[in-house]
Short mmCIF file of C-alpha atoms in Angstrom, two decimals:
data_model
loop_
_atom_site.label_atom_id
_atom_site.label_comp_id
_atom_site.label_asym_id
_atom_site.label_seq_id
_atom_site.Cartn_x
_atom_site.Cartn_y
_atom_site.Cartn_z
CA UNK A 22 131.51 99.55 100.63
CA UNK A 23 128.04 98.81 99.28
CA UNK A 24 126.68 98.81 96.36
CA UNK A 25 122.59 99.59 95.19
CA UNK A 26 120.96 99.10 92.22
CA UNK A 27 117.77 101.38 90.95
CA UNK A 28 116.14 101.29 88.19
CA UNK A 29 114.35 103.78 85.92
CA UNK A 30 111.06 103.10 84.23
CA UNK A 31 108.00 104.26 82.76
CA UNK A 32 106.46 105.19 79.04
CA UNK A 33 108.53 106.07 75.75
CA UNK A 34 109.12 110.12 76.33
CA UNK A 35 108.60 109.67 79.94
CA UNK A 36 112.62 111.44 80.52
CA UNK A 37 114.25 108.52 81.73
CA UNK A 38 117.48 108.88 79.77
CA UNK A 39 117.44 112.75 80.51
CA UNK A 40 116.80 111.42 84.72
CA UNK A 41 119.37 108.88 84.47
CA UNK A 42 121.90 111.37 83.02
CA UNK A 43 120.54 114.03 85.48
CA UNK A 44 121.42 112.15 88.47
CA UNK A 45 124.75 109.94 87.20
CA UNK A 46 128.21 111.25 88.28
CA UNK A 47 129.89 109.51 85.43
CA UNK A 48 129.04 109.79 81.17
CA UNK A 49 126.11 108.05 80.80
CA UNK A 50 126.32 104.79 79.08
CA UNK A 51 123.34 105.22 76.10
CA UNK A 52 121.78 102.73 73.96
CA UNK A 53 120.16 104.29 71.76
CA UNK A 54 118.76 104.28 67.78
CA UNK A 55 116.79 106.55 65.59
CA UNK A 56 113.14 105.73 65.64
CA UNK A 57 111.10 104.71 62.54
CA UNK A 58 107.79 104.67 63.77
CA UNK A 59 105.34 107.57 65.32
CA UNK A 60 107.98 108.47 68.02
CA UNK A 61 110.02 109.88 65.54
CA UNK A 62 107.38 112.90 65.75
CA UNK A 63 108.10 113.11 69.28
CA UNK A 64 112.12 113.08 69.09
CA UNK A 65 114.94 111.94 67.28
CA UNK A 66 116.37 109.34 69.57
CA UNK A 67 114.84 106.09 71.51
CA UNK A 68 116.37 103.53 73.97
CA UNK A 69 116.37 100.38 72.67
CA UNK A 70 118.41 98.19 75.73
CA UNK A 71 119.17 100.38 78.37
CA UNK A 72 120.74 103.78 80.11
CA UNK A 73 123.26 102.84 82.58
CA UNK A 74 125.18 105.69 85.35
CA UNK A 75 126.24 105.64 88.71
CA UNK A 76 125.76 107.94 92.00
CA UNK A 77 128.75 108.25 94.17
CA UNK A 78 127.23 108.26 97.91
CA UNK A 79 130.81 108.52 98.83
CA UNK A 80 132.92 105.86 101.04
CA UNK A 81 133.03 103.50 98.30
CA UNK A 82 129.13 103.65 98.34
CA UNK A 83 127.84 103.39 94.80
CA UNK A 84 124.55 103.57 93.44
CA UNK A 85 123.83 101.52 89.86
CA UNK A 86 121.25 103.42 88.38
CA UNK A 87 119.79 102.18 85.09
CA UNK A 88 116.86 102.86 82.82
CA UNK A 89 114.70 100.91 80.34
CA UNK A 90 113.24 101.38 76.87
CA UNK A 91 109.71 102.57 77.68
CA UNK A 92 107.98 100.64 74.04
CA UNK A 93 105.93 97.68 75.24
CA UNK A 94 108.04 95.52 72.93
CA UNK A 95 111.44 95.98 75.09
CA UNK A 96 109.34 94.46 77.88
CA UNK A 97 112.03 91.86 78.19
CA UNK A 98 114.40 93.89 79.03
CA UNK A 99 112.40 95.80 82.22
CA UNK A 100 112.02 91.99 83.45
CA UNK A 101 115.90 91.36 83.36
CA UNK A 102 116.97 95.03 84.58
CA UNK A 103 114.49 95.02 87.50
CA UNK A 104 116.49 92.03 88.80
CA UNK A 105 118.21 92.65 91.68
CA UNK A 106 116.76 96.76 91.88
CA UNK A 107 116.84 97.78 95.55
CA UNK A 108 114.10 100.09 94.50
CA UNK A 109 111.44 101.22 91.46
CA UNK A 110 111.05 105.05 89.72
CA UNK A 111 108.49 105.26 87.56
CA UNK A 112 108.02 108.56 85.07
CA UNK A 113 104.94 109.21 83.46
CA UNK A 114 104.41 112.18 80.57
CA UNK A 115 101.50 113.64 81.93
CA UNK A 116 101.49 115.23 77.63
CA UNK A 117 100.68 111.85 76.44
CA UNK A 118 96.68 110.96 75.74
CA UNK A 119 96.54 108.30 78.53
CA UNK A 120 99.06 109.15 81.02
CA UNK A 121 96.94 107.25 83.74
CA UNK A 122 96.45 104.16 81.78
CA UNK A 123 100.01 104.27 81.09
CA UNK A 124 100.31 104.50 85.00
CA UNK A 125 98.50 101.04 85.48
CA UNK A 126 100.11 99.46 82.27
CA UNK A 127 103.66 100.00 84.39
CA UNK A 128 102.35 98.59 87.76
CA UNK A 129 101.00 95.44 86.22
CA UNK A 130 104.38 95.37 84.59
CA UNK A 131 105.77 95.32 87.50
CA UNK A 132 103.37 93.89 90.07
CA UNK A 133 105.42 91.38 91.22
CA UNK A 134 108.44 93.28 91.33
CA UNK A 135 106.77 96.02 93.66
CA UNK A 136 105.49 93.40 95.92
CA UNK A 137 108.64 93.08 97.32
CA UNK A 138 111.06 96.56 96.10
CA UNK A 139 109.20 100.03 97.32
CA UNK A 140 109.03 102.38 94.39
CA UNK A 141 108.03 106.56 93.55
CA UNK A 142 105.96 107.93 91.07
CA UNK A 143 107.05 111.23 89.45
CA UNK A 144 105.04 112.26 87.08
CA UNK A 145 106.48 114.58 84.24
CA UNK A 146 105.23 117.81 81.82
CA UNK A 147 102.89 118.53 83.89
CA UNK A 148 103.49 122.51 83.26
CA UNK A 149 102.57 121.44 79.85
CA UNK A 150 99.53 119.46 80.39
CA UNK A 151 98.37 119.89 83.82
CA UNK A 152 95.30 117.38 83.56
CA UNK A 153 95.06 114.69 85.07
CA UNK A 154 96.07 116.23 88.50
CA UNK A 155 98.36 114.48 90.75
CA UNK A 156 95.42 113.85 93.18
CA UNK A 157 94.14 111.61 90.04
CA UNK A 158 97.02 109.55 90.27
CA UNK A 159 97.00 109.94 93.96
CA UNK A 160 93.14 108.26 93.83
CA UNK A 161 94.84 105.39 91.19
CA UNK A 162 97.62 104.24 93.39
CA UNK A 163 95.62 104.46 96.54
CA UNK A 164 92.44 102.37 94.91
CA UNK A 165 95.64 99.67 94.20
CA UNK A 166 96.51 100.21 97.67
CA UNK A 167 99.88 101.70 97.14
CA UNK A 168 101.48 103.90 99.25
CA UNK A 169 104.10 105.52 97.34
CA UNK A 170 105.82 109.05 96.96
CA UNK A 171 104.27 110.87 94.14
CA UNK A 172 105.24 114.37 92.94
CA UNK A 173 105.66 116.48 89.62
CA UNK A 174 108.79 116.26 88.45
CA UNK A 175 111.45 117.73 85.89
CA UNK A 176 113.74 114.85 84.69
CA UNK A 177 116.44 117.98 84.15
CA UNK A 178 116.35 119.08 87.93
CA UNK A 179 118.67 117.48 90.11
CA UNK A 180 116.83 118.62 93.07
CA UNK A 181 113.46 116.78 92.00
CA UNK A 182 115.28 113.77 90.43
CA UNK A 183 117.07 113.32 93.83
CA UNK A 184 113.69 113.95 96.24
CA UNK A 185 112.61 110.78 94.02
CA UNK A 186 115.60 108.67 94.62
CA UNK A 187 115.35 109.73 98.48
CA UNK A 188 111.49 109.56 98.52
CA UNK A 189 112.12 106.01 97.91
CA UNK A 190 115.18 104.78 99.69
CA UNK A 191 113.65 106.44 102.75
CA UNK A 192 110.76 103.83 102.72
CA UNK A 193 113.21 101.00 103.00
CA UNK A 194 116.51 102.15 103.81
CA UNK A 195 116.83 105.59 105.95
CA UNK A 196 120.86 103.69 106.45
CA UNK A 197 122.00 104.16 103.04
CA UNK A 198 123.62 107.39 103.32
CA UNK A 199 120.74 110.01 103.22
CA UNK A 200 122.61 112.69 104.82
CA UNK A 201 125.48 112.73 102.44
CA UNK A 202 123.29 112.34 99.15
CA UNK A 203 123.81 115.16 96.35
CA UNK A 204 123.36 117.70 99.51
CA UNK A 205 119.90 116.90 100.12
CA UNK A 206 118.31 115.96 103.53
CA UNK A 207 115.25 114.63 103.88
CA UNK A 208 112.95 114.51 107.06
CA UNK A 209 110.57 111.45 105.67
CA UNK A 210 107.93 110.01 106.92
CA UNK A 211 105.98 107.71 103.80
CA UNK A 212 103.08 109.49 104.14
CA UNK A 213 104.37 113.20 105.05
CA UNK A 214 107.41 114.13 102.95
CA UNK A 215 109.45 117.36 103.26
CA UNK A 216 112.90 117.76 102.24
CA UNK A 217 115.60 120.52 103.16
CA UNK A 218 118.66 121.80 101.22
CA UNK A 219 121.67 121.84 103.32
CA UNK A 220 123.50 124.66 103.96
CA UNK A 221 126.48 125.40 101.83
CA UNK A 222 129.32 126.45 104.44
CA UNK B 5 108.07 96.90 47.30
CA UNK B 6 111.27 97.04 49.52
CA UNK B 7 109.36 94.20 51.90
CA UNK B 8 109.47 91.76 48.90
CA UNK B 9 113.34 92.76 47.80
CA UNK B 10 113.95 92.26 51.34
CA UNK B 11 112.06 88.92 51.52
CA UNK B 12 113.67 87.70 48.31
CA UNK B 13 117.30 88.26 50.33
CA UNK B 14 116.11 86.77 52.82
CA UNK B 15 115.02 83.70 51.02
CA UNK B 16 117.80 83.60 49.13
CA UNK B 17 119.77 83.15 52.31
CA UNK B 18 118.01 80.60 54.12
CA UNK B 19 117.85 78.39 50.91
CA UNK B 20 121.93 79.08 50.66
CA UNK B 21 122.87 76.84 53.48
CA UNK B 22 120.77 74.16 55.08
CA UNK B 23 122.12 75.21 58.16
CA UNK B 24 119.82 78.59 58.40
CA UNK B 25 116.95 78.04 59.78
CA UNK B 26 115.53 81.27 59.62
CA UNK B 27 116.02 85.06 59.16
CA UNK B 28 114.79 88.56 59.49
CA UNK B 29 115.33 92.07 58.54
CA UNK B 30 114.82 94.55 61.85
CA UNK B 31 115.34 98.47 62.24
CA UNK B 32 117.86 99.27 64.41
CA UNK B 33 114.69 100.77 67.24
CA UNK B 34 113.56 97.23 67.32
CA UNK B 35 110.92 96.86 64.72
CA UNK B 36 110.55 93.74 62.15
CA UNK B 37 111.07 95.57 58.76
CA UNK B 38 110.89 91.90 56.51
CA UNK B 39 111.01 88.00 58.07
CA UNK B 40 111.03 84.21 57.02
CA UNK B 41 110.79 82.76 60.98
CA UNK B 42 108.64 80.22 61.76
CA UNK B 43 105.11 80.81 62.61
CA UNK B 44 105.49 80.26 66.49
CA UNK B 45 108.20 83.00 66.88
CA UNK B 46 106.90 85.80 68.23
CA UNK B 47 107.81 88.65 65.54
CA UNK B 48 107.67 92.19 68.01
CA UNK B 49 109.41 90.39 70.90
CA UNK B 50 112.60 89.03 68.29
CA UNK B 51 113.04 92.38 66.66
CA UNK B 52 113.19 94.70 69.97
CA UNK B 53 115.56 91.85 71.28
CA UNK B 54 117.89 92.14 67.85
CA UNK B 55 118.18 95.88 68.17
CA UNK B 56 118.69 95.59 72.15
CA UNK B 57 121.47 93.36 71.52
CA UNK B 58 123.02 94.83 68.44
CA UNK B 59 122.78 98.27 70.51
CA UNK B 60 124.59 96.38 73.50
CA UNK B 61 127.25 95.14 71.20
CA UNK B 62 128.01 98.40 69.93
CA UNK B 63 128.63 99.42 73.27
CA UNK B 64 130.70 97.35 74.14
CA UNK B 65 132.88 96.85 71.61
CA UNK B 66 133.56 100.45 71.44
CA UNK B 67 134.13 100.50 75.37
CA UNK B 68 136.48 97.63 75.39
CA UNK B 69 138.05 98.95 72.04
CA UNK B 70 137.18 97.00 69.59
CA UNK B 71 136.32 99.06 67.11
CA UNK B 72 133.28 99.27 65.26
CA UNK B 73 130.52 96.09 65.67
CA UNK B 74 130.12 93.68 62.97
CA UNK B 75 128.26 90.97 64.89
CA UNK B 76 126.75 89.45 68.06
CA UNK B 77 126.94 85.84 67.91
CA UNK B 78 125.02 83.89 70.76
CA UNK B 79 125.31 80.45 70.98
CA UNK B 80 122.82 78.42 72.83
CA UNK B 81 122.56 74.42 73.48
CA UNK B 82 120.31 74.02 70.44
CA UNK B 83 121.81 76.22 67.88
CA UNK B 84 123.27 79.97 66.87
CA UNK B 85 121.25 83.42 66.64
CA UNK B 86 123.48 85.67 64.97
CA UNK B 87 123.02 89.21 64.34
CA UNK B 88 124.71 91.30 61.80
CA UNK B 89 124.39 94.59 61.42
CA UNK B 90 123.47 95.31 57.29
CA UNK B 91 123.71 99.09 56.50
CA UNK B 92 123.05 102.19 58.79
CA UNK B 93 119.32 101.70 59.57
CA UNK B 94 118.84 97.84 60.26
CA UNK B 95 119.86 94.31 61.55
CA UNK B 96 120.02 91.04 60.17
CA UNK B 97 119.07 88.30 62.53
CA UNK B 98 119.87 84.69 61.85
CA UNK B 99 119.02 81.33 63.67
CA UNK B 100 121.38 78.82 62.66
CA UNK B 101 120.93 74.84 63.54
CA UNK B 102 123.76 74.03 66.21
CA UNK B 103 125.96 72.34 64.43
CA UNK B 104 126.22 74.48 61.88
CA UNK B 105 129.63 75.24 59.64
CA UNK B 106 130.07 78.81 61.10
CA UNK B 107 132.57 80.07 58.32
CA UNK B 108 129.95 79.22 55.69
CA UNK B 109 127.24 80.91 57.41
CA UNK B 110 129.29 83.66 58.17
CA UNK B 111 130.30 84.20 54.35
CA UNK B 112 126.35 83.56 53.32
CA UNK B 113 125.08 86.65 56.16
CA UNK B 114 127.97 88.33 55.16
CA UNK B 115 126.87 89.07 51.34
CA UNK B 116 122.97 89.32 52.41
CA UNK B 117 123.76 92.24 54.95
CA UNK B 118 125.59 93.66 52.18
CA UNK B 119 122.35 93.26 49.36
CA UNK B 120 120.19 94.51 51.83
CA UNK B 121 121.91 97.81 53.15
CA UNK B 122 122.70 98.49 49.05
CA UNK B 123 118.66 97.93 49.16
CA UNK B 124 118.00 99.83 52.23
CA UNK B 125 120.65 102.72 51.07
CA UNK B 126 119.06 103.09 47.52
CA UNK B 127 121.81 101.90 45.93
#
């Protein structure tokens, strides 16, 4: 029986409630208010302390998955949930004005913290807004010499939410039950990713 | 303005009991709506952590059944930050010198949460 924590993060209206709900097998525990400044254009409901859920990996296996408030002012709380993370997922909204800067403003964040967790990039709305290009973000994390998974994602799909999750563990931690994970295999390599649904018998 | 009617409440409350050391009015997404802290406190960082907290409080109290939050009361080795909930929209945060007479304090918060949701609410 093991237990692994993971950790959402990322800009306000980046989808990391919708991921965290996406991916948790139990009700996702929501802390959330209505906003009263320019976000309330944007929607009617902001995290203010945190999204907490859980992923069953089955044998006892659990993964803690939890997700931050994405206003700079909640920045104490990515510092105390990133304690203890196994691993990093950072969303962008590639529909906000500086999606890139936004990018950086996230890995100085969490600089330290990546030093030593590995963590994936998905970047999200990009059928909305398909500028700047994922080889733009690509060219960003490289020229900070990361090597991380990247893709374009949809917070709402289980499948992309889950290559994510994998994309990451498999940089670390191929042993924590990849086979068995929401019916997803994945073949990974950090550099050369391809994943395969399994076969529903 | 509601910042002054909130400022006067406040005011009124820290001069109530020389045990309240300061006091601010936040929204419930973490923003300072109206304070009287000291100069060194930074403002942005003490709202986001009052709604954060109030938020977590809710939470909790609902998961472990205990109805509906009226407080979070931390208590540190120098003194009290308590933080009442006053109205639908926003949070009352008070630091409190530590050894204050709680049951005073309490009675003191109590009445401004109530002024300043009637305030907040229109009424």
């Amino acid at each position: 029986m093991a237990s692994y924590k993971i950790l959402i993060s990322g800009p306000v209206g980046s989808g990391k409630t919708t991921a965290v709900s996406t991916l948790s097998d139990i009700p996702v525990v929501k802390t959330d208010a209505k906003p009263t400044d320019g976000v309330a254009a944007l929607k009617d409901s902001t995290t203010v302390a945190m999204d907490y859920g859980t992923i069953d990996l089955g044998d006892g296996n659990k993964v803690h998955l939890y997700g931050t408030p994405g206003q700079e002012r909640f920045k104490f709380m990515w510092e105390i949930l990133v304690q203890g993370s196994i691993g990093l997922i950072l969303l962008i909204n590639n529909n906000h004005p500086h999606p890139l800067r936004e990018l950086e403003l996230f890995l100085e964040a969490f600089a330290r913290s990546i030093e030593q967790i590995p963590f994936s990039v998905g970047i999200t709305h990009m059928d909305e807004c398909p500028r700047p290009t994922i080889q733009q973000y690509s060219q960003l994390l490289a020229a900070k010499k990361h090597v991380v998974p990247l893709f374009s994602v949809d917070a709402r799909s289980k499948e992309d939410m889950n290559l994510l999750v994998l994309a990451m563990l498999s940089m670390i931690a191929p042993e924590i039950a990849l086979e068995n994970f929401k019916g997803l295999t994945l073949n990974a390599h950090p550099h050369h990713l391809r994943y395969t649904k399994r076969q529903r018998h | 303005m509601k910042e002054d009617a909130m400022k006067t409440i406040l005011s009124d409350l820290n001069g109530s009991s020389g045990d309240i050391e300061a006091s601010a009015v936040v929204s419930l997404d973490g923003l300072m709506m109206a304070s009287l802290l000291p100069a060194d406190v930074e403002e942005d960082r003490v709202a986001a952590m009052s709604a954060a907290l109030l938020s977590l409080g809710e939470r909790t109290a609902k998961e472990l059944a205990r109805g509906t939050l009226n407080q979070v009361l931390i208590q540190g080795s120098e003194g009290y930050t308590i933080m009442t909930e006053a109205g639908s929209e926003a949070v009352l945060t008070v630091l409190a010198k530590k050894d204050a007479k709680l049951g005073l304090i309490f009675l003191d918060i109590s009445r401004a949460a109530k002024a300043l949701s009637n305030l907040l609410s229109g009424a």
